[in-house]
Amino acid sequence: MMIENGEVRQRGACDVMSEQFQELKNIFSRTEDALNVFMGILEPTIENAKDEHERLYFHHIYEEEEHRQDRLTMLNPKLDHFINNPETSHPSNHEFVRVLQDISLEKFGLHNFLEHLDLALFQFKDTEHESSLQSLRDMTNEDYQTIKTMLNDLNDQFEGIVSTEASIPTDEKEDKAGHLKVDMYSSQTSDRNSDAAPEPEPKPEPEKERRYKKGLTVGSLKGR
């Protein structure tokens, strides 16, 4: 029950929906700012890459996040519409269903960003960027846990039209073998490990490293 302009009215489904969309908008706005910081760190790394393997590796990450940034630029104004017009939030509104599916896709985008930040923490360990990346990582992990809960609630509310297979990362799929999953991203262990920095990977032996880089140059990929 709420008091508004001296009148008492029942808190309804429209109010709840408007609040849920506002919280999602806050998450996506935070991640847009985080993307700008992250991509700003990657730009000089791509420009000054020591070899084509490193350039291709960070270019790929940069491009994926740039694509996501473009998607969020289109999605956030649509969220504004449903925040301000909650009475249009119903399954018979095709635009509303499309927005729910776009939100579902951005759940996966947030998980992908979390992995990209962990990968960058290996690259930028003991540098001026490590603290900033760790802060972005912690914030993103918290937002990801929040959006998972919100998507489950919305999916229950709208009888399964929200979640799509494309929104479920490998680490959370029930039909995937354990060796294809990373423990710290699985739903069972993500909370426990949320504050732990990723362990650095052992460096490959020089001979193996040379063979690996030789097999992943831009030229060799174009030839496939």
PDB file of C-alpha atoms in Angstrom:
ATOM      1  CA  MET A   1       0.000   0.000   0.000  1.00  0.00           C
ATOM      2  CA  MET A   2       1.372   3.462  -0.936  1.00  0.00           C
ATOM      3  CA  ILE A   3       0.484   7.071  -0.125  1.00  0.00           C
ATOM      4  CA  GLU A   4       0.674   9.391  -3.131  1.00  0.00           C
ATOM      5  CA  ASN A   5      -0.586  13.015  -3.176  1.00  0.00           C
ATOM      6  CA  GLY A   6      -2.550  12.347  -0.036  1.00  0.00           C
ATOM      7  CA  GLU A   7      -4.272   9.329  -1.587  1.00  0.00           C
ATOM      8  CA  VAL A   8      -3.804   5.757  -0.523  1.00  0.00           C
ATOM      9  CA  ARG A   9      -3.556   3.231  -3.337  1.00  0.00           C
ATOM     10  CA  GLN A  10      -2.737  -0.429  -3.583  1.00  0.00           C
ATOM     11  CA  ARG A  11       0.727  -1.298  -4.801  1.00  0.00           C
ATOM     12  CA  GLY A  12       0.061  -3.151  -8.057  1.00  0.00           C
ATOM     13  CA  ALA A  13       1.827  -5.284 -10.646  1.00  0.00           C
ATOM     14  CA  CYS A  14       2.597  -2.194 -12.750  1.00  0.00           C
ATOM     15  CA  ASP A  15       4.558  -0.628  -9.881  1.00  0.00           C
ATOM     16  CA  VAL A  16       6.581  -3.808  -9.406  1.00  0.00           C
ATOM     17  CA  MET A  17       7.319  -4.065 -13.132  1.00  0.00           C
ATOM     18  CA  SER A  18       8.406  -0.425 -13.282  1.00  0.00           C
ATOM     19  CA  GLU A  19      10.774  -0.973 -10.328  1.00  0.00           C
ATOM     20  CA  GLN A  20      12.232  -4.134 -11.890  1.00  0.00           C
ATOM     21  CA  PHE A  21      12.899  -2.364 -15.165  1.00  0.00           C
ATOM     22  CA  GLN A  22      14.451   0.591 -13.328  1.00  0.00           C
ATOM     23  CA  GLU A  23      16.832  -1.781 -11.531  1.00  0.00           C
ATOM     24  CA  LEU A  24      17.747  -3.413 -14.849  1.00  0.00           C
ATOM     25  CA  LYS A  25      18.318   0.046 -16.350  1.00  0.00           C
ATOM     26  CA  ASN A  26      20.655   0.877 -13.439  1.00  0.00           C
ATOM     27  CA  ILE A  27      22.651  -2.322 -14.077  1.00  0.00           C
ATOM     28  CA  PHE A  28      22.945  -1.640 -17.810  1.00  0.00           C
ATOM     29  CA  SER A  29      23.938   2.001 -17.221  1.00  0.00           C
ATOM     30  CA  ARG A  30      26.675   0.892 -14.803  1.00  0.00           C
ATOM     31  CA  THR A  31      27.970  -1.654 -17.272  1.00  0.00           C
ATOM     32  CA  GLU A  32      28.003   0.940 -20.089  1.00  0.00           C
ATOM     33  CA  ASP A  33      30.320   3.099 -17.966  1.00  0.00           C
ATOM     34  CA  ALA A  34      32.428   0.042 -17.103  1.00  0.00           C
ATOM     35  CA  LEU A  35      32.711  -0.840 -20.793  1.00  0.00           C
ATOM     36  CA  ASN A  36      34.112   2.601 -21.562  1.00  0.00           C
ATOM     37  CA  VAL A  37      36.803   2.175 -18.888  1.00  0.00           C
ATOM     38  CA  PHE A  38      37.635  -1.377 -19.996  1.00  0.00           C
ATOM     39  CA  MET A  39      37.850  -0.537 -23.707  1.00  0.00           C
ATOM     40  CA  GLY A  40      40.027   2.471 -22.869  1.00  0.00           C
ATOM     41  CA  ILE A  41      42.495   0.091 -21.179  1.00  0.00           C
ATOM     42  CA  LEU A  42      42.456  -2.301 -24.140  1.00  0.00           C
ATOM     43  CA  GLU A  43      43.025   0.292 -26.882  1.00  0.00           C
ATOM     44  CA  PRO A  44      46.739   0.950 -26.221  1.00  0.00           C
ATOM     45  CA  THR A  45      47.267  -2.780 -25.631  1.00  0.00           C
ATOM     46  CA  ILE A  46      45.945  -3.541 -29.118  1.00  0.00           C
ATOM     47  CA  GLU A  47      47.909  -0.683 -30.654  1.00  0.00           C
ATOM     48  CA  ASN A  48      51.164  -1.756 -29.000  1.00  0.00           C
ATOM     49  CA  ALA A  49      50.661  -5.541 -29.102  1.00  0.00           C
ATOM     50  CA  LYS A  50      53.928  -7.451 -29.110  1.00  0.00           C
ATOM     51  CA  ASP A  51      52.724  -9.891 -31.778  1.00  0.00           C
ATOM     52  CA  GLU A  52      49.692 -10.794 -33.912  1.00  0.00           C
ATOM     53  CA  HIS A  53      48.448 -13.332 -31.359  1.00  0.00           C
ATOM     54  CA  GLU A  54      48.145 -10.653 -28.675  1.00  0.00           C
ATOM     55  CA  ARG A  55      46.635  -8.164 -31.131  1.00  0.00           C
ATOM     56  CA  LEU A  56      44.006 -10.657 -32.326  1.00  0.00           C
ATOM     57  CA  TYR A  57      43.220 -11.805 -28.754  1.00  0.00           C
ATOM     58  CA  PHE A  58      42.449  -8.340 -27.390  1.00  0.00           C
ATOM     59  CA  HIS A  59      40.904  -7.129 -30.645  1.00  0.00           C
ATOM     60  CA  HIS A  60      38.384  -9.994 -30.365  1.00  0.00           C
ATOM     61  CA  ILE A  61      37.495  -9.042 -26.779  1.00  0.00           C
ATOM     62  CA  TYR A  62      37.286  -5.344 -27.672  1.00  0.00           C
ATOM     63  CA  GLU A  63      35.003  -6.050 -30.638  1.00  0.00           C
ATOM     64  CA  GLU A  64      32.610  -8.188 -28.587  1.00  0.00           C
ATOM     65  CA  GLU A  65      32.285  -5.494 -25.934  1.00  0.00           C
ATOM     66  CA  GLU A  66      31.870  -2.773 -28.563  1.00  0.00           C
ATOM     67  CA  HIS A  67      29.025  -4.810 -30.071  1.00  0.00           C
ATOM     68  CA  ARG A  68      27.435  -5.135 -26.646  1.00  0.00           C
ATOM     69  CA  GLN A  69      27.800  -1.407 -26.063  1.00  0.00           C
ATOM     70  CA  ASP A  70      25.836  -0.805 -29.286  1.00  0.00           C
ATOM     71  CA  ARG A  71      23.094  -3.172 -28.126  1.00  0.00           C
ATOM     72  CA  LEU A  72      22.785  -1.412 -24.769  1.00  0.00           C
ATOM     73  CA  THR A  73      22.555   1.961 -26.499  1.00  0.00           C
ATOM     74  CA  MET A  74      19.438   0.669 -28.252  1.00  0.00           C
ATOM     75  CA  LEU A  75      17.983  -1.192 -25.267  1.00  0.00           C
ATOM     76  CA  ASN A  76      18.129   1.458 -22.542  1.00  0.00           C
ATOM     77  CA  PRO A  77      15.664   3.901 -24.207  1.00  0.00           C
ATOM     78  CA  LYS A  78      13.206   0.998 -24.614  1.00  0.00           C
ATOM     79  CA  LEU A  79      13.486   0.294 -20.893  1.00  0.00           C
ATOM     80  CA  ASP A  80      12.734   3.969 -20.241  1.00  0.00           C
ATOM     81  CA  HIS A  81       9.489   3.600 -22.173  1.00  0.00           C
ATOM     82  CA  PHE A  82       8.271   0.694 -20.031  1.00  0.00           C
ATOM     83  CA  ILE A  83       9.476   2.351 -16.813  1.00  0.00           C
ATOM     84  CA  ASN A  84       7.351   5.387 -17.656  1.00  0.00           C
ATOM     85  CA  ASN A  85       4.444   3.409 -19.137  1.00  0.00           C
ATOM     86  CA  PRO A  86       4.178   0.244 -17.006  1.00  0.00           C
ATOM     87  CA  GLU A  87       0.580  -0.359 -18.132  1.00  0.00           C
ATOM     88  CA  THR A  88       1.966  -1.449 -21.546  1.00  0.00           C
ATOM     89  CA  SER A  89       3.996  -4.263 -19.938  1.00  0.00           C
ATOM     90  CA  HIS A  90       1.990  -7.330 -20.915  1.00  0.00           C
ATOM     91  CA  PRO A  91       2.676 -10.436 -23.056  1.00  0.00           C
ATOM     92  CA  SER A  92       0.246  -9.402 -25.793  1.00  0.00           C
ATOM     93  CA  ASN A  93       2.487  -6.403 -26.541  1.00  0.00           C
ATOM     94  CA  HIS A  94       5.035  -7.731 -29.047  1.00  0.00           C
ATOM     95  CA  GLU A  95       7.442  -4.882 -28.332  1.00  0.00           C
ATOM     96  CA  PHE A  96       7.380  -5.762 -24.641  1.00  0.00           C
ATOM     97  CA  VAL A  97       8.168  -9.432 -25.414  1.00  0.00           C
ATOM     98  CA  ARG A  98      11.101  -8.371 -27.618  1.00  0.00           C
ATOM     99  CA  VAL A  99      12.451  -6.194 -24.801  1.00  0.00           C
ATOM    100  CA  LEU A 100      12.252  -9.157 -22.397  1.00  0.00           C
ATOM    101  CA  GLN A 101      14.218 -11.282 -24.863  1.00  0.00           C
ATOM    102  CA  ASP A 102      16.787  -8.501 -25.333  1.00  0.00           C
ATOM    103  CA  ILE A 103      17.207  -8.339 -21.544  1.00  0.00           C
ATOM    104  CA  SER A 104      17.701 -12.108 -21.502  1.00  0.00           C
ATOM    105  CA  LEU A 105      20.480 -11.781 -24.091  1.00  0.00           C
ATOM    106  CA  GLU A 106      22.160  -9.067 -22.014  1.00  0.00           C
ATOM    107  CA  LYS A 107      22.291 -11.460 -19.085  1.00  0.00           C
ATOM    108  CA  PHE A 108      24.685 -13.535 -21.179  1.00  0.00           C
ATOM    109  CA  GLY A 109      26.493 -10.340 -22.208  1.00  0.00           C
ATOM    110  CA  LEU A 110      27.109  -9.519 -18.564  1.00  0.00           C
ATOM    111  CA  HIS A 111      28.512 -13.020 -17.960  1.00  0.00           C
ATOM    112  CA  ASN A 112      30.771 -12.615 -20.994  1.00  0.00           C
ATOM    113  CA  PHE A 113      32.019  -9.282 -19.677  1.00  0.00           C
ATOM    114  CA  LEU A 114      32.836 -10.941 -16.355  1.00  0.00           C
ATOM    115  CA  GLU A 115      35.006 -13.495 -18.161  1.00  0.00           C
ATOM    116  CA  HIS A 116      36.715 -10.792 -20.227  1.00  0.00           C
ATOM    117  CA  LEU A 117      37.593  -8.903 -17.040  1.00  0.00           C
ATOM    118  CA  ASP A 118      39.076 -12.064 -15.508  1.00  0.00           C
ATOM    119  CA  LEU A 119      41.155 -12.646 -18.634  1.00  0.00           C
ATOM    120  CA  ALA A 120      42.374  -9.034 -18.497  1.00  0.00           C
ATOM    121  CA  LEU A 121      43.376  -9.483 -14.848  1.00  0.00           C
ATOM    122  CA  PHE A 122      45.922 -12.067 -15.991  1.00  0.00           C
ATOM    123  CA  GLN A 123      47.329  -9.670 -18.574  1.00  0.00           C
ATOM    124  CA  PHE A 124      47.406  -6.593 -16.332  1.00  0.00           C
ATOM    125  CA  LYS A 125      48.477  -8.217 -13.055  1.00  0.00           C
ATOM    126  CA  ASP A 126      50.851  -5.953 -11.051  1.00  0.00           C
ATOM    127  CA  THR A 127      50.183  -3.000 -13.371  1.00  0.00           C
ATOM    128  CA  GLU A 128      48.492   0.369 -12.800  1.00  0.00           C
ATOM    129  CA  HIS A 129      45.238  -1.126 -14.198  1.00  0.00           C
ATOM    130  CA  GLU A 130      44.909  -4.115 -11.845  1.00  0.00           C
ATOM    131  CA  SER A 131      42.996  -2.290  -9.084  1.00  0.00           C
ATOM    132  CA  SER A 132      40.560  -0.678 -11.530  1.00  0.00           C
ATOM    133  CA  LEU A 133      39.928  -3.990 -13.305  1.00  0.00           C
ATOM    134  CA  GLN A 134      39.365  -5.789  -9.996  1.00  0.00           C
ATOM    135  CA  SER A 135      36.765  -3.178  -8.982  1.00  0.00           C
ATOM    136  CA  LEU A 136      34.976  -3.556 -12.314  1.00  0.00           C
ATOM    137  CA  ARG A 137      35.113  -7.328 -11.903  1.00  0.00           C
ATOM    138  CA  ASP A 138      33.578  -7.261  -8.412  1.00  0.00           C
ATOM    139  CA  MET A 139      30.803  -4.886  -9.495  1.00  0.00           C
ATOM    140  CA  THR A 140      30.029  -6.945 -12.616  1.00  0.00           C
ATOM    141  CA  ASN A 141      29.884 -10.193 -10.648  1.00  0.00           C
ATOM    142  CA  GLU A 142      27.414  -8.661  -8.193  1.00  0.00           C
ATOM    143  CA  ASP A 143      25.263  -7.300 -11.028  1.00  0.00           C
ATOM    144  CA  TYR A 144      25.343 -10.678 -12.761  1.00  0.00           C
ATOM    145  CA  GLN A 145      24.058 -12.475  -9.660  1.00  0.00           C
ATOM    146  CA  THR A 146      21.289  -9.856  -9.384  1.00  0.00           C
ATOM    147  CA  ILE A 147      20.196 -10.133 -13.018  1.00  0.00           C
ATOM    148  CA  LYS A 148      20.052 -13.934 -12.794  1.00  0.00           C
ATOM    149  CA  THR A 149      17.557 -13.692  -9.925  1.00  0.00           C
ATOM    150  CA  MET A 150      15.541 -10.993 -11.701  1.00  0.00           C
ATOM    151  CA  LEU A 151      15.341 -13.002 -14.936  1.00  0.00           C
ATOM    152  CA  ASN A 152      14.112 -16.056 -13.019  1.00  0.00           C
ATOM    153  CA  ASP A 153      11.400 -13.930 -11.385  1.00  0.00           C
ATOM    154  CA  LEU A 154      10.338 -12.414 -14.722  1.00  0.00           C
ATOM    155  CA  ASN A 155      10.335 -15.836 -16.341  1.00  0.00           C
ATOM    156  CA  ASP A 156       8.000 -17.172 -13.651  1.00  0.00           C
ATOM    157  CA  GLN A 157       5.809 -14.106 -13.954  1.00  0.00           C
ATOM    158  CA  PHE A 158       5.463 -14.386 -17.757  1.00  0.00           C
ATOM    159  CA  GLU A 159       5.349 -18.192 -18.027  1.00  0.00           C
ATOM    160  CA  GLY A 160       8.707 -18.830 -19.624  1.00  0.00           C
ATOM    161  CA  ILE A 161       8.797 -16.233 -22.404  1.00  0.00           C
ATOM    162  CA  VAL A 162      11.792 -14.399 -20.914  1.00  0.00           C
ATOM    163  CA  SER A 163      14.621 -16.917 -20.765  1.00  0.00           C
ATOM    164  CA  THR A 164      16.106 -18.240 -23.976  1.00  0.00           C
ATOM    165  CA  GLU A 165      18.810 -20.855 -24.503  1.00  0.00           C
ATOM    166  CA  ALA A 166      21.061 -18.078 -25.814  1.00  0.00           C
ATOM    167  CA  SER A 167      21.086 -16.448 -22.368  1.00  0.00           C
ATOM    168  CA  ILE A 168      22.550 -19.478 -20.546  1.00  0.00           C
ATOM    169  CA  PRO A 169      26.360 -19.673 -20.401  1.00  0.00           C
ATOM    170  CA  THR A 170      28.138 -23.024 -20.712  1.00  0.00           C
ATOM    171  CA  ASP A 171      28.959 -23.035 -16.995  1.00  0.00           C
ATOM    172  CA  GLU A 172      25.238 -23.061 -16.099  1.00  0.00           C
ATOM    173  CA  LYS A 173      23.931 -25.587 -18.644  1.00  0.00           C
ATOM    174  CA  GLU A 174      22.828 -28.876 -17.129  1.00  0.00           C
ATOM    175  CA  ASP A 175      23.662 -30.948 -20.222  1.00  0.00           C
ATOM    176  CA  LYS A 176      27.314 -29.841 -20.426  1.00  0.00           C
ATOM    177  CA  ALA A 177      30.137 -32.025 -19.146  1.00  0.00           C
ATOM    178  CA  GLY A 178      32.004 -30.763 -16.099  1.00  0.00           C
ATOM    179  CA  HIS A 179      35.345 -30.466 -17.897  1.00  0.00           C
ATOM    180  CA  LEU A 180      33.800 -27.795 -20.181  1.00  0.00           C
ATOM    181  CA  LYS A 181      32.832 -25.605 -17.209  1.00  0.00           C
ATOM    182  CA  VAL A 182      34.862 -23.226 -15.061  1.00  0.00           C
ATOM    183  CA  ASP A 183      34.107 -23.750 -11.375  1.00  0.00           C
ATOM    184  CA  MET A 184      34.142 -20.094 -10.360  1.00  0.00           C
ATOM    185  CA  TYR A 185      31.404 -19.288 -12.910  1.00  0.00           C
ATOM    186  CA  SER A 186      29.098 -22.162 -12.047  1.00  0.00           C
ATOM    187  CA  SER A 187      25.996 -21.320 -10.044  1.00  0.00           C
ATOM    188  CA  GLN A 188      27.181 -23.537  -7.207  1.00  0.00           C
ATOM    189  CA  THR A 189      30.468 -21.768  -6.639  1.00  0.00           C
ATOM    190  CA  SER A 190      30.118 -18.266  -8.074  1.00  0.00           C
ATOM    191  CA  ASP A 191      29.176 -16.647  -4.779  1.00  0.00           C
ATOM    192  CA  ARG A 192      31.945 -18.394  -2.872  1.00  0.00           C
ATOM    193  CA  ASN A 193      34.551 -17.214  -5.338  1.00  0.00           C
ATOM    194  CA  SER A 194      33.182 -13.758  -6.087  1.00  0.00           C
ATOM    195  CA  ASP A 195      35.859 -12.017  -4.069  1.00  0.00           C
ATOM    196  CA  ALA A 196      38.734 -14.197  -5.140  1.00  0.00           C
ATOM    197  CA  ALA A 197      41.105 -13.047  -7.858  1.00  0.00           C
ATOM    198  CA  PRO A 198      41.679 -15.672 -10.562  1.00  0.00           C
ATOM    199  CA  GLU A 199      44.759 -17.783 -10.146  1.00  0.00           C
ATOM    200  CA  PRO A 200      47.360 -16.995 -12.843  1.00  0.00           C
ATOM    201  CA  GLU A 201      47.814 -19.641 -15.493  1.00  0.00           C
ATOM    202  CA  PRO A 202      51.194 -21.389 -15.596  1.00  0.00           C
ATOM    203  CA  LYS A 203      53.346 -19.981 -18.373  1.00  0.00           C
ATOM    204  CA  PRO A 204      53.861 -22.411 -21.265  1.00  0.00           C
ATOM    205  CA  GLU A 205      57.305 -23.676 -21.979  1.00  0.00           C
ATOM    206  CA  PRO A 206      59.097 -21.569 -24.613  1.00  0.00           C
ATOM    207  CA  GLU A 207      58.908 -24.188 -27.364  1.00  0.00           C
ATOM    208  CA  LYS A 208      55.182 -24.849 -26.807  1.00  0.00           C
ATOM    209  CA  GLU A 209      54.491 -21.125 -26.672  1.00  0.00           C
ATOM    210  CA  ARG A 210      56.183 -20.570 -30.026  1.00  0.00           C
ATOM    211  CA  ARG A 211      54.179 -23.353 -31.666  1.00  0.00           C
ATOM    212  CA  TYR A 212      50.895 -22.023 -30.220  1.00  0.00           C
ATOM    213  CA  LYS A 213      51.436 -18.482 -31.441  1.00  0.00           C
ATOM    214  CA  LYS A 214      52.474 -19.706 -34.855  1.00  0.00           C
ATOM    215  CA  GLY A 215      49.151 -21.536 -35.168  1.00  0.00           C
ATOM    216  CA  LEU A 216      46.968 -18.522 -34.253  1.00  0.00           C
ATOM    217  CA  THR A 217      48.183 -15.684 -36.430  1.00  0.00           C
ATOM    218  CA  VAL A 218      45.578 -13.636 -38.338  1.00  0.00           C
ATOM    219  CA  GLY A 219      46.988 -14.966 -41.605  1.00  0.00           C
ATOM    220  CA  SER A 220      46.545 -18.614 -40.621  1.00  0.00           C
ATOM    221  CA  LEU A 221      42.923 -18.036 -39.543  1.00  0.00           C
ATOM    222  CA  LYS A 222      42.108 -16.308 -42.836  1.00  0.00           C
ATOM    223  CA  GLY A 223      43.472 -19.352 -44.660  1.00  0.00           C
ATOM    224  CA  ARG A 224      41.034 -21.777 -43.008  1.00  0.00           C
TER     225      ARG A 224
END
